[in-house]
Structure formats: structure tokens, C-alpha cells
Short mmCIF file of C-alpha atoms (C1' of nucleotides) in Angstrom, two decimals:
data_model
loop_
_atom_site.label_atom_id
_atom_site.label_comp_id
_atom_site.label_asym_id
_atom_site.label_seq_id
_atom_site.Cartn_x
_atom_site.Cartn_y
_atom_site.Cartn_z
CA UNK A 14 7.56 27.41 11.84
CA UNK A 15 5.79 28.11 8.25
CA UNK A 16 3.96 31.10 7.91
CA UNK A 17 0.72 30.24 5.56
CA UNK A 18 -0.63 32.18 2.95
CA UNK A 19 -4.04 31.82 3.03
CA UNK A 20 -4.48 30.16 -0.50
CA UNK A 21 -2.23 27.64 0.70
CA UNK A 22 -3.83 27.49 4.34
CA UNK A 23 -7.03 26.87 2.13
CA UNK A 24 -5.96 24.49 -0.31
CA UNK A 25 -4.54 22.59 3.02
CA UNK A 26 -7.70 22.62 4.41
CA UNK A 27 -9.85 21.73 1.27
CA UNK A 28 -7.67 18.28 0.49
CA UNK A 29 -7.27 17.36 3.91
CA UNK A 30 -11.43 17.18 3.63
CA UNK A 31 -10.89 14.96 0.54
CA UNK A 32 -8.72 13.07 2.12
CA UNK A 33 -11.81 11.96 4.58
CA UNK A 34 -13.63 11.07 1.43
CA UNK A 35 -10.36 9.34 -0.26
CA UNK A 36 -9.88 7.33 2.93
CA UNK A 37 -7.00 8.66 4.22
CA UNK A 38 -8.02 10.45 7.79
CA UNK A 39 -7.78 14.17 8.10
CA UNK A 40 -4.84 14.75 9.71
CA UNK A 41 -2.42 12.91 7.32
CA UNK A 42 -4.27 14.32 4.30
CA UNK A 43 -3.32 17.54 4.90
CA UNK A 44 -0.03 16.83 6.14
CA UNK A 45 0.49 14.87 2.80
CA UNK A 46 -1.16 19.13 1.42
CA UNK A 47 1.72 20.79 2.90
CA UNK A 48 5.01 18.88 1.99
CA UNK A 49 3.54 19.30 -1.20
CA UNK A 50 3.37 22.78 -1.40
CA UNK A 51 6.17 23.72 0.39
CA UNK A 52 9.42 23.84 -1.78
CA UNK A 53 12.10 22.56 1.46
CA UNK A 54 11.63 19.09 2.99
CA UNK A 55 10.16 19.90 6.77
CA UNK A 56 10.42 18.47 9.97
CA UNK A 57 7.78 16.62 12.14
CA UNK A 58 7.49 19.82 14.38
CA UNK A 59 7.46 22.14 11.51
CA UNK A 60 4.46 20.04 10.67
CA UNK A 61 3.25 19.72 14.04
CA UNK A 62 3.48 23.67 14.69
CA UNK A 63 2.24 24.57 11.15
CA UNK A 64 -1.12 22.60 11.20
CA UNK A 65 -1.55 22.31 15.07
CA UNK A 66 -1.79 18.68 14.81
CA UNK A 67 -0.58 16.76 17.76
CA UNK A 68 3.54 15.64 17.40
CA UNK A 69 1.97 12.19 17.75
CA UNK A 70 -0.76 12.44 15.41
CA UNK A 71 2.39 13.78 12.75
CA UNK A 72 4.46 11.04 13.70
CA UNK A 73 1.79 8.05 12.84
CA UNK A 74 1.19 10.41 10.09
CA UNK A 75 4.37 10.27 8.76
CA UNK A 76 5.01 6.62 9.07
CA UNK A 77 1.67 6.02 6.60
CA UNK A 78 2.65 8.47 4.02
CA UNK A 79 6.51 7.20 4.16
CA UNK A 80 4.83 3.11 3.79
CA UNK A 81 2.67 4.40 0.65
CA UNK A 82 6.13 5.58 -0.64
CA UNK A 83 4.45 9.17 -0.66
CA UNK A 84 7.14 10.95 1.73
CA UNK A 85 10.89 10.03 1.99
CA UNK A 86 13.41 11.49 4.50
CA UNK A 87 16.05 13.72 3.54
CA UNK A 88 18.67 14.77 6.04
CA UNK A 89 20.29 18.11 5.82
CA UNK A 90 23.63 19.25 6.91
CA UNK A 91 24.47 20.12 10.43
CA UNK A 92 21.07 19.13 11.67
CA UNK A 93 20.07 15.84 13.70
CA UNK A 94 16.31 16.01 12.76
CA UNK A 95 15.10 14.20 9.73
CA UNK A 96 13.32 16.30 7.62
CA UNK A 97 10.45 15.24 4.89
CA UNK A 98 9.88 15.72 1.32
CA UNK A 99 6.62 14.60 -0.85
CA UNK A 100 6.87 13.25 -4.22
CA UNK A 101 6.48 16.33 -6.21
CA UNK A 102 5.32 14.54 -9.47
CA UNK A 103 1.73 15.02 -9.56
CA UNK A 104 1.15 12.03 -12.06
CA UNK A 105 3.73 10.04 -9.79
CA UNK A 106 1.65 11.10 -6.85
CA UNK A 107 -1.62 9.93 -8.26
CA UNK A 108 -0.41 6.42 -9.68
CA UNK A 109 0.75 5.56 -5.51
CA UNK A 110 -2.89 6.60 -4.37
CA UNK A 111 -4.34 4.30 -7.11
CA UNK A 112 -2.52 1.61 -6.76
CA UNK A 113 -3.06 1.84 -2.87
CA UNK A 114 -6.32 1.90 -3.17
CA UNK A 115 -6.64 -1.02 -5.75
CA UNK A 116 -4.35 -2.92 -2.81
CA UNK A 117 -6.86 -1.73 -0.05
CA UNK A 118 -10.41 -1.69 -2.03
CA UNK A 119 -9.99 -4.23 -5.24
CA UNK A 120 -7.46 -7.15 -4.17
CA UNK A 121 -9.76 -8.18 -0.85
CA UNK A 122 -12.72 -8.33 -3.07
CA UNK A 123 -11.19 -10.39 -5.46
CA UNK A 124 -9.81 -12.31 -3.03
CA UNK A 125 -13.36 -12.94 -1.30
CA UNK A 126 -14.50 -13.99 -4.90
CA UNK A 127 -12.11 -16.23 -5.44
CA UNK A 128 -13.25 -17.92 -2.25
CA UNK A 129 -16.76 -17.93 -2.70
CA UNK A 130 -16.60 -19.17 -6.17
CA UNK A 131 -14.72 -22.54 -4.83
CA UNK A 132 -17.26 -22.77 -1.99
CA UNK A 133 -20.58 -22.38 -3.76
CA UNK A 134 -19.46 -25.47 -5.97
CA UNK A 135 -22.41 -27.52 -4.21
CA UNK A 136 -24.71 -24.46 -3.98
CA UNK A 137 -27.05 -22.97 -6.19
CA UNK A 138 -25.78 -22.73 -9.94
CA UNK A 139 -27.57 -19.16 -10.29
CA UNK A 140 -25.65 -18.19 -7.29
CA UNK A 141 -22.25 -19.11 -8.53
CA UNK A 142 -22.69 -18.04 -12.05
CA UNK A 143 -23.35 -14.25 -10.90
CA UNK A 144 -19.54 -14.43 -8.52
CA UNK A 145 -18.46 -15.93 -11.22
CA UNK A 146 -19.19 -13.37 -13.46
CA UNK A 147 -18.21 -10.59 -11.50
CA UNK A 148 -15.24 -12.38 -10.90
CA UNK A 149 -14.43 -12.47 -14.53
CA UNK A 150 -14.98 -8.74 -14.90
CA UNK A 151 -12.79 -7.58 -12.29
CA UNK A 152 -9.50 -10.29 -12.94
CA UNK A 153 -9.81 -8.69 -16.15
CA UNK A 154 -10.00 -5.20 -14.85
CA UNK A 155 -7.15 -6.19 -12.33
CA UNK A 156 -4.72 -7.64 -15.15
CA UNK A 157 -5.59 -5.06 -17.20
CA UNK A 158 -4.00 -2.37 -13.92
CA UNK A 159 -1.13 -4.59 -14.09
CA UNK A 160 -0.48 -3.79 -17.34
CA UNK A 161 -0.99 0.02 -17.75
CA UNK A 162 1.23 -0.06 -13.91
CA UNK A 163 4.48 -0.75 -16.39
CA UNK A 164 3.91 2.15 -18.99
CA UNK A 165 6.01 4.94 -17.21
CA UNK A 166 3.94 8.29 -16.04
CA UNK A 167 5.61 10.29 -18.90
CA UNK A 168 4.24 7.76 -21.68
CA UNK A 169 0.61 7.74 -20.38
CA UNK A 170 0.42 11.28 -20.07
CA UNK A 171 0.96 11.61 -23.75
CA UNK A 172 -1.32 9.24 -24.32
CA UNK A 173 -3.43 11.10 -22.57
CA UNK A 174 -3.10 13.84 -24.39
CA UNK A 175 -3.36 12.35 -27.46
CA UNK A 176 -6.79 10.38 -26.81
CA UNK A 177 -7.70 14.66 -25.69
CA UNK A 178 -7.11 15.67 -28.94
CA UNK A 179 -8.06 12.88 -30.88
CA UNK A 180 -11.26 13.44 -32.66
CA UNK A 181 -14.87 11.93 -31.71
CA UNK A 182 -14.70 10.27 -35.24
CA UNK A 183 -12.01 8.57 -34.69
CA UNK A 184 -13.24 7.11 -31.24
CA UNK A 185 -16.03 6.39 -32.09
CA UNK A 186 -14.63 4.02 -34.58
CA UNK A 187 -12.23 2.99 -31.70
CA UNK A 188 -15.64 1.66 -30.67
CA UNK A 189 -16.67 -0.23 -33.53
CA UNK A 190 -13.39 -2.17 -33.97
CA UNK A 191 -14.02 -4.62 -31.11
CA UNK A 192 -12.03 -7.98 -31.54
CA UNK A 193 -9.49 -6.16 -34.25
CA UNK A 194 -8.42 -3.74 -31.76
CA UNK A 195 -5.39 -5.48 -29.85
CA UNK A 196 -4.64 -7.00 -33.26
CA UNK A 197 -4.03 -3.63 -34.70
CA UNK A 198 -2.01 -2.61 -31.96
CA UNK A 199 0.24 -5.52 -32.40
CA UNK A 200 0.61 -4.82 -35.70
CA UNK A 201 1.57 -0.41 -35.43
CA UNK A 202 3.62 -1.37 -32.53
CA UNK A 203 5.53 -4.03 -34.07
CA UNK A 204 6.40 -1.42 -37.09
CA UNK B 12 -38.65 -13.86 3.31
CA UNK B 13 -35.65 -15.14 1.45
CA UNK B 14 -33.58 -18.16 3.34
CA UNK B 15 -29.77 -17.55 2.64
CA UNK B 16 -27.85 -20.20 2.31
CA UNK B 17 -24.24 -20.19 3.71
CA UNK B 18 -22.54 -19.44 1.21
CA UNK B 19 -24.37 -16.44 0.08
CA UNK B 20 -24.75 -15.48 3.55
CA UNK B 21 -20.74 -15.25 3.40
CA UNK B 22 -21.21 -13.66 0.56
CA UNK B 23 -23.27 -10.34 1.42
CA UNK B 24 -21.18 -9.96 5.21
CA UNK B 25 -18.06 -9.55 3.27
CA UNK B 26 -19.68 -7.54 0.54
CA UNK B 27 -21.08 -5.63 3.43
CA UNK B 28 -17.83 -4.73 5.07
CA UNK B 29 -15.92 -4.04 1.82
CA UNK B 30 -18.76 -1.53 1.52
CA UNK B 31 -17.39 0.56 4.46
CA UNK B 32 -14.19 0.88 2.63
CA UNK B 33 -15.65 1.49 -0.74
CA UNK B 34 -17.57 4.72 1.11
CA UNK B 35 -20.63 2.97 0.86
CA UNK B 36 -22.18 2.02 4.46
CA UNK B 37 -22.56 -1.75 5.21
CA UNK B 38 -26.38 -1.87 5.68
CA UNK B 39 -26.43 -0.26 1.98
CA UNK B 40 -24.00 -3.07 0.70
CA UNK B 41 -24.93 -5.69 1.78
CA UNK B 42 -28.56 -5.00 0.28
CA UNK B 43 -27.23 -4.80 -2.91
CA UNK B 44 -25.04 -8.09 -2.49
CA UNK B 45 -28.07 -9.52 -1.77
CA UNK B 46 -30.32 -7.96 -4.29
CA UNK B 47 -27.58 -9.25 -6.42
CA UNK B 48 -27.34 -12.28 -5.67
CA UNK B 49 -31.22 -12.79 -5.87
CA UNK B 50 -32.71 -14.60 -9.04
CA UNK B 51 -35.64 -12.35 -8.17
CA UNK B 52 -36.79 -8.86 -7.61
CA UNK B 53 -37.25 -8.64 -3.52
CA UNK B 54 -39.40 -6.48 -1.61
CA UNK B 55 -38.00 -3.78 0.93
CA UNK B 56 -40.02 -6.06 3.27
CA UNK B 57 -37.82 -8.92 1.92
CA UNK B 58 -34.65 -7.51 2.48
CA UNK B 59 -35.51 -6.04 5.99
CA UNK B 60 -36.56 -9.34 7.10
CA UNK B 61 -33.50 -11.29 5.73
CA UNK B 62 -30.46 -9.14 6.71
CA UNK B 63 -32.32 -7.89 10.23
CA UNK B 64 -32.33 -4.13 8.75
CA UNK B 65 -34.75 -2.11 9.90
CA UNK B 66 -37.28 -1.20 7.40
CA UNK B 67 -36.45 2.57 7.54
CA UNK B 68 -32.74 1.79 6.88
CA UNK B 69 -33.80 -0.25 4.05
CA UNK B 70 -35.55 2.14 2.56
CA UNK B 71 -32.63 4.83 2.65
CA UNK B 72 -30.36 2.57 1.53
CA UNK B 73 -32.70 1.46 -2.03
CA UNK B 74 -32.82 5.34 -2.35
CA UNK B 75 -29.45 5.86 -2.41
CA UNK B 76 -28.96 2.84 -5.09
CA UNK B 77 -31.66 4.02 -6.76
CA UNK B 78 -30.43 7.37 -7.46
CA UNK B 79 -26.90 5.60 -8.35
CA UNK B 80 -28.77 3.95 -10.99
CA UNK B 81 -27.69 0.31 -9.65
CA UNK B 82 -31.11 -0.43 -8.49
CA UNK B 83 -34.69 0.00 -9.69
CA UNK B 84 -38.08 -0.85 -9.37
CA UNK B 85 -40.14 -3.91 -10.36
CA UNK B 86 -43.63 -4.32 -10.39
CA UNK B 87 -45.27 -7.85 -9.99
CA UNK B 88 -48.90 -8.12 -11.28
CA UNK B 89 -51.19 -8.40 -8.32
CA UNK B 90 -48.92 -6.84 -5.92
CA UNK B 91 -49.14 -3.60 -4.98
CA UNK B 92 -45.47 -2.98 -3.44
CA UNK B 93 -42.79 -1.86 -5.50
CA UNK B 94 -40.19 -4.51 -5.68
CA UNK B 95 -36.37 -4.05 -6.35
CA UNK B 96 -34.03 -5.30 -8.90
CA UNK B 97 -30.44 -4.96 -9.17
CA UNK B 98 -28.10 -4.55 -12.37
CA UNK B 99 -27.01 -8.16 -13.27
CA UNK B 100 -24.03 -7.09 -15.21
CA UNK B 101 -21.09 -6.82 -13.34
CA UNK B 102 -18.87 -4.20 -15.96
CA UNK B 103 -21.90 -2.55 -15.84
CA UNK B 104 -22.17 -2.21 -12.00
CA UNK B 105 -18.52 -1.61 -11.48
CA UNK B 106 -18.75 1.33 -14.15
CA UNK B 107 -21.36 2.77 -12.16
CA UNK B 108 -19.34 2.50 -9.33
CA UNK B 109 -16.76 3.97 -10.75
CA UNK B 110 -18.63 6.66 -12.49
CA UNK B 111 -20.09 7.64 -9.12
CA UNK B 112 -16.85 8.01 -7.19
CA UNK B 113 -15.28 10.28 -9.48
CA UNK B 114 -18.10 12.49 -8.90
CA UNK B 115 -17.79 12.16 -4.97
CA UNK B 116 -13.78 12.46 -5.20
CA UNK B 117 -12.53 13.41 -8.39
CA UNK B 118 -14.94 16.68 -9.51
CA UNK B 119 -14.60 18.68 -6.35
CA UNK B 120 -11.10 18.12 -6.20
CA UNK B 121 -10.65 19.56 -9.77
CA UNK B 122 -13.27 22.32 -8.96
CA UNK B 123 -10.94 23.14 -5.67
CA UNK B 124 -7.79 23.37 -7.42
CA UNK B 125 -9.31 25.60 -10.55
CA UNK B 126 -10.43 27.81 -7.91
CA UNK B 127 -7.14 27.87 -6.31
CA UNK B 128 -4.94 28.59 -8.79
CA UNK B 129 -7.17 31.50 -9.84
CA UNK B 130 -6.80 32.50 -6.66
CA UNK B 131 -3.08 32.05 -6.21
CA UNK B 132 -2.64 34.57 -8.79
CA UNK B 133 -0.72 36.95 -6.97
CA UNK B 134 0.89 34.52 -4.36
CA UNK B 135 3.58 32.70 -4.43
CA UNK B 136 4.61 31.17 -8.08
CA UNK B 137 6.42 28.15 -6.62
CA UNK B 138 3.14 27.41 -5.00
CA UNK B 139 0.76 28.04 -8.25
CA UNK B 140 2.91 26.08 -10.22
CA UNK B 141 2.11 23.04 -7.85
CA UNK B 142 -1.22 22.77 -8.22
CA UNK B 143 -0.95 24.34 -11.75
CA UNK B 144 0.79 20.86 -12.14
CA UNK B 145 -1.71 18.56 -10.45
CA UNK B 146 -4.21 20.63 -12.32
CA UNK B 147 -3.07 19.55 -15.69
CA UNK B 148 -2.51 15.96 -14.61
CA UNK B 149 -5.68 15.69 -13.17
CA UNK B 150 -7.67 17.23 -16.08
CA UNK B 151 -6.02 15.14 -18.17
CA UNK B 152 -6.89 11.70 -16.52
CA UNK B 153 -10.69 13.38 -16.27
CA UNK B 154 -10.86 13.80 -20.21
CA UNK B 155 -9.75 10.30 -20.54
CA UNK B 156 -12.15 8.93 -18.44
CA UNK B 157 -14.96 10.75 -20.41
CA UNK B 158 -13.97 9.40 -23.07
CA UNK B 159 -13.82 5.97 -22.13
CA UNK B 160 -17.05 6.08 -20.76
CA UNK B 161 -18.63 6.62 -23.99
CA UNK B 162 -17.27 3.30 -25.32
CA UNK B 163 -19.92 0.78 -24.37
CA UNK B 164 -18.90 -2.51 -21.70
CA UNK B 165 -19.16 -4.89 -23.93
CA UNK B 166 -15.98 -3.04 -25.84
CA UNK B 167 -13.98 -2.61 -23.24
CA UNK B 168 -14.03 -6.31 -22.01
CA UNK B 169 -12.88 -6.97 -25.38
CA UNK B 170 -10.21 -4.87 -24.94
CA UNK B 171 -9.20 -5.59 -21.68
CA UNK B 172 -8.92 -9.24 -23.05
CA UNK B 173 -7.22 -8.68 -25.76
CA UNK B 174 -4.74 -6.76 -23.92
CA UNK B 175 -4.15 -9.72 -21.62
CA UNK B 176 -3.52 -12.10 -24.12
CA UNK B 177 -0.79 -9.14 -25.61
CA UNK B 178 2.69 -10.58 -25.22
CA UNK B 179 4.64 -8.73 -23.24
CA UNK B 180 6.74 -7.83 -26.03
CA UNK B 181 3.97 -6.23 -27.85
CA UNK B 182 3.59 -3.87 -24.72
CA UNK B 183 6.93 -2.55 -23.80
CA UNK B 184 7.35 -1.86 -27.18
CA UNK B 185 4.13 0.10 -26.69
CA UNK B 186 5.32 2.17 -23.81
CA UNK B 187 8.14 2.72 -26.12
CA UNK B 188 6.00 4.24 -28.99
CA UNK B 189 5.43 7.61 -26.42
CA UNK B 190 4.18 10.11 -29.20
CA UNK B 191 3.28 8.28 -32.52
CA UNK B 192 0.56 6.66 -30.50
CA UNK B 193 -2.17 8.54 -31.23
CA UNK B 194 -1.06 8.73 -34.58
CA UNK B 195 -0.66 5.52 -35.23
CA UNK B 196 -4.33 4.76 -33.02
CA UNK B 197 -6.04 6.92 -35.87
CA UNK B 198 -4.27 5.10 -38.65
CA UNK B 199 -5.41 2.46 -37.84
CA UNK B 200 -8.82 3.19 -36.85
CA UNK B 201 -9.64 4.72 -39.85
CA UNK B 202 -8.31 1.33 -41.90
"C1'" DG C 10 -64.58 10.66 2.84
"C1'" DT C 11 -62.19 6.40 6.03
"C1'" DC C 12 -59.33 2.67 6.36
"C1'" DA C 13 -55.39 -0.08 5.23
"C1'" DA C 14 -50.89 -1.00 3.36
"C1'" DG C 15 -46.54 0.89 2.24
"C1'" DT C 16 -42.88 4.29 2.42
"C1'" DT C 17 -40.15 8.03 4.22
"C1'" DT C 18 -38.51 11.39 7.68
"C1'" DC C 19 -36.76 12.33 12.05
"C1'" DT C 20 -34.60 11.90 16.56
"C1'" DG C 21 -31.91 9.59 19.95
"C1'" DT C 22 -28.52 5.96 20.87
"C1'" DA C 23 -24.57 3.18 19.89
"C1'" DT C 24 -20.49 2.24 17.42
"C1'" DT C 25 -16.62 3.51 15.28
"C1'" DT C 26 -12.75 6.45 14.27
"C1'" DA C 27 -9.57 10.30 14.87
"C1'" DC C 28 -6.99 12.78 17.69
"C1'" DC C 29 -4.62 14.66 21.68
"C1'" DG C 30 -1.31 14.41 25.52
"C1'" DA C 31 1.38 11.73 28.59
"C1'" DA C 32 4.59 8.41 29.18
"C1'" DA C 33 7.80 5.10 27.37
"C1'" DC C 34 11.34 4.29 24.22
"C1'" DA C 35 15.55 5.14 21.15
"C1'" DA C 36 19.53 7.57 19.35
"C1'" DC C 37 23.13 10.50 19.75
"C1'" DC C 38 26.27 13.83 22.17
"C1'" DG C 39 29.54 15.20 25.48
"C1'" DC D 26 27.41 6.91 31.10
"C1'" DG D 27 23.80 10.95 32.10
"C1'" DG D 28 21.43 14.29 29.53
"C1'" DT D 29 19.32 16.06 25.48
"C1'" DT D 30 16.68 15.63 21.43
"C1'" DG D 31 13.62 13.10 18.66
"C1'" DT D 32 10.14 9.29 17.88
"C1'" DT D 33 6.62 5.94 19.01
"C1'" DT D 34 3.09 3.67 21.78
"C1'" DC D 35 -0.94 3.88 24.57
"C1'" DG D 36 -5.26 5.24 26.95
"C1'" DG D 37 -8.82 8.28 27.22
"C1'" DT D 38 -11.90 11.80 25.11
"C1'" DA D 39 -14.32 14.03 21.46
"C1'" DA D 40 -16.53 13.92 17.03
"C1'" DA D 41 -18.68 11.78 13.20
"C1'" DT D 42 -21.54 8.21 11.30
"C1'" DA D 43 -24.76 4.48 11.04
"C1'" DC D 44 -28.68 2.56 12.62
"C1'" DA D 45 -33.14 1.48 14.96
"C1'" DG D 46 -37.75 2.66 16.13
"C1'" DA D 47 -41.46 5.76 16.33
"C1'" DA D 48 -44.10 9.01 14.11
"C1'" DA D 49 -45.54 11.31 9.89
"C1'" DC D 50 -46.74 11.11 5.38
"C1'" DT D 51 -48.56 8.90 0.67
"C1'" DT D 52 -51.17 6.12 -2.07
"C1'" DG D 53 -54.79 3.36 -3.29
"C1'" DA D 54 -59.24 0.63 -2.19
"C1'" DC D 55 -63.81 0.84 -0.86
#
DNA sequence: GTCAAGTTTCTGTATTTACCGAAACAACCG
DNA sequence: CGGTTGTTTCGGTAAATACAGAAACTTGAC
């Protein structure tokens, strides 16, 4: 068992309620709330006992967050039960939600465009100009993920930080470069 | 009443059920797949009649794109109902979209974990530092996105183009640069 | 004012989804 | 091989959500 402090017991409760809105069901959200918080890998039943979910409900639980590479098993010495650990990297954390999503919420509808855009070749033009379009918009949204998916956490949280601090001025002429952006970049990279 | 053809008929029922996974109910979606779709602006009559929604859903749903800003209202000389028009641009709609679910599923999240780690003061450090951590990642990603939303579409397609077209090269040598980015960013915007 | 056309609010029903608990299944020990 | 411990699958129940249809409300014409 895991005695709670209540700002944990409330932070538990408070994601698992995202979760609902991030898609992920209730139970496994704050499952996914604990392991994070708690600084030893657990077992299902510490789980189970913990948040007085069902073992079941823990196990399918389980199995999700270990498939979205969220949770691995570590074993521990002298015991037969497998015990769980979360990703502790909160950047690390975030970029498996995202690209789970994208997988769940971006790829079908791409995928449905695709489609459609082959079969409306007989059908109205104005009809397959506008899935065309959005088509457009979101392959280049997609390849654009693909991209940023390489740069390692640690690199695009300092870029982060440096568009934070970066002043308006200089975005806003970010803005105004257009077509001589990615030319640039070739070029300061390349130094 | 507006005769679908099959294909966009295909269209809106998929659009409709990648609603329900996008958070967005289907009746909702597939209104604006089909408001979308249309050349025209439609009555709520119009798209009642077409999808078999009743009129009171309809009119629910066009609030709630309404208030997203992905839908407003058209009025056709000699008719006295309101008609309804949908955004034609796609980066335009998906930014909405995007816009709109980081206020359903981003903000409170941050808003929870300020509060918590306030709170946590006097617990546990192990467990402060936690969602200190998530804290900072999240804010971080937040600031970013401001920012990018004031660059306008159009820009950003651009981008995204360009950085398609980027060898691959030119990027890993990019993930590479880690803190002369920004640096180098304002050097070169300021050219 | 009254009537007519259009829109929204509200309540009950239906559908979906999450979850529990029991039973089946699997792995490991003596 | 049993027996023990741990995990998964399955069926039923409870809860949440979406939706239809009726009733209430608004707006404009006469």
C-alpha cells in the first residue's frame, strides 16, 4: 500500500479528469498520475489498493500505458511480481502523448483524404479542390511532425527557451521573412 | 435541401466519426464537413434536412461552431433566415482547432499544476519537483505556441514547406546547433 | 396588438463507454 | 506434478453523453 498525501491524492484526481478530456479513460489516467509521482516502480496491486481501481481495470491499464511506451517493467530482487515505472521525463512524456495522438487523431484523417481525393476524380471539381486543399495543409503539417520528431527533447527545449526570450522585434520580422526563411537556416546551420 | 453525392456523403460520415475522437460530437462534425464542403451558405433547415439531424441538434451544434469561430452567419437578400458559412481555409480551420483544444486541455492542466505546486509547498520535495518539472516543460511549449500563433497561416505554410524541401543534412545539423539557435535565428532575422 | 416563421431550451430515451468482479489462464515453486 | 501467486479475458451493470421531439421563446410583418 501507498499512503497519499492529499496534494498528491489531488493532483491524481485532477489529471485522471484530463485524461477523460485527453482521451485516455479515467482509470488509466490516473494510474499513468501515480507512477509518476511516486519515486519506486509499483506493483499492479499497489496500484489496485492505492486508487481502488479494480486489479482488472489496472491490468488493461497497464498493458495501454506499457504499448504507448509510457510504463516499462522493472523487476526487483527477491520478488516475483513485476513492478512499474513511468517515464519520468516530462518533455519525454509529452512527445509519446503527441505523437499518439497524431497516430490516433491525424493519420486516419489523412488517410480518409487521401481516399476521397482519388474517388471524387469524376465528382464535382469544387468538391475535390476543398479535400484537396485540406489535404495539402495537413501532409504538410504531418511532414513537418516528422521532422521536429528527430530533434532530441533536450534540443527543442532550448529552443524553446530561446524563441521565450527572444524579443517581439525579432519575431515579428521572423514573420516578414517568408520564402527566405529556410534559406537562412541553411545557410547559419551550414556555418 | 442539398442532394449529396456519394462521395461527399463518404466524406461527412467519416468526418463525422473522426469528430468523436477529436472531442467534438458527430452530429456537430459532420455539419461542418458538410458546411464545408458546400459551395454555398446552407440554412439550419438545410442541414437538418440533409444529414437527418433534428433541427434542435442543429442548432446546438452551429452554436458551438459559432462560438469556435469556424462558422458564421450569412444573410441572403430576400430571406429572412440566417444562413451559415464555414471557414474555407483549411490552415485556418485546423489553427482554430488547435487553438481551441489547448484551451479545453492544455490551460487547465497548467492552471492545476501551478496550483499544486503552490500547494505542495510543505509536502514532499521529491513530489514538488515532479510537477515543478512538468510545470516548466509545459509552460514552455505554451509560450511557444503563443508565439506561433501570432505569425499569420500564410507564413507558416511557407515554412512548413520550406522545411520539407530541407535536406536532411541541413536538419541534423540543426538539432546539432542546441544553443546558438536563437542566436543565430536573430542574426539572421535582423539581416 | 396578432400571427407567422425561425430559433433555442429542456426533458426523456437510447447509445456508448468504463468499470467491476468472477472465472479462466499462465508462470513459477516445491 | 499440485499449489500458489500473478495476469488476462469476459459478461454484466452503472454512468456519462448524444440526440430527438416537444414546448417555450424571439423576431419581424401586418
Amino acid at each position: 500500500m501507498f499512503e497519499l498525501t492529499p496534494i498528491m491524492e489531488k493532483f491524481i484526481l485532477q489529471w485522471g479528469e484530463m485524461g477523460s478530456t485527453w482521451g485516455i479513460n479515467r482509470a488509466t489516467a490516473q494510474m499513468a498520475a501515480l507512477l509518476y509521482l511516486s519515486p519506486t516502480p509499483l506493483t499492479a496491486e499497489d496500484l489496485s489498493e492505492t486508487l481502488a481501481i479494480a486489479r482488472s481495470t489496472v491490468s488493461t491499464g497497464l498493458r495501454e500505458l506499457q504499448n504507448w511506451g509510457l510504463v516499462k517493467i522493472v523487476h526487483i530482487l527477491g520478488d516475483r511480481r513485476d513492478h512499474f515505472e513511468m517515464i519520468s521525463d516530462a518533455g519525454e512524456l509529452f512527445r509519446v502523448i503527441v505523437r499518439q495522438r497524431k497516430a490516433r487523431e491525424v493519420d486516419p484523417l489523412l488517410y480518409m483524404l487521401r481516399r476521397s481525393v482519388d474517388a471524387a476524380g469524376e465528382d464535382n471539381a469544387q468538391v475535390r479542390e476543398r479535400l484537396q486543399e485540406m489535404l495539402d495543409f495537413l501532409e504538410m503539417v504531418a511532414t513537418l511532425y516528422d521532422r521536429t520528431e528527430q530533434i532530441p527533447t533536450k534540443t527543442l527545449v532550448r529552443i524553446g527557451q530561446q524563441m521565450e526570450q527572444m524579443p517581439v522585434e525579432t519575431l515579428s520580422r521572423l514573420v516578414q521573412l517568408g520564402d527566405g526563411f529556410g534559406e537562412s537556416l541553411s545557410k547559419i546551420v551550414k556555418r
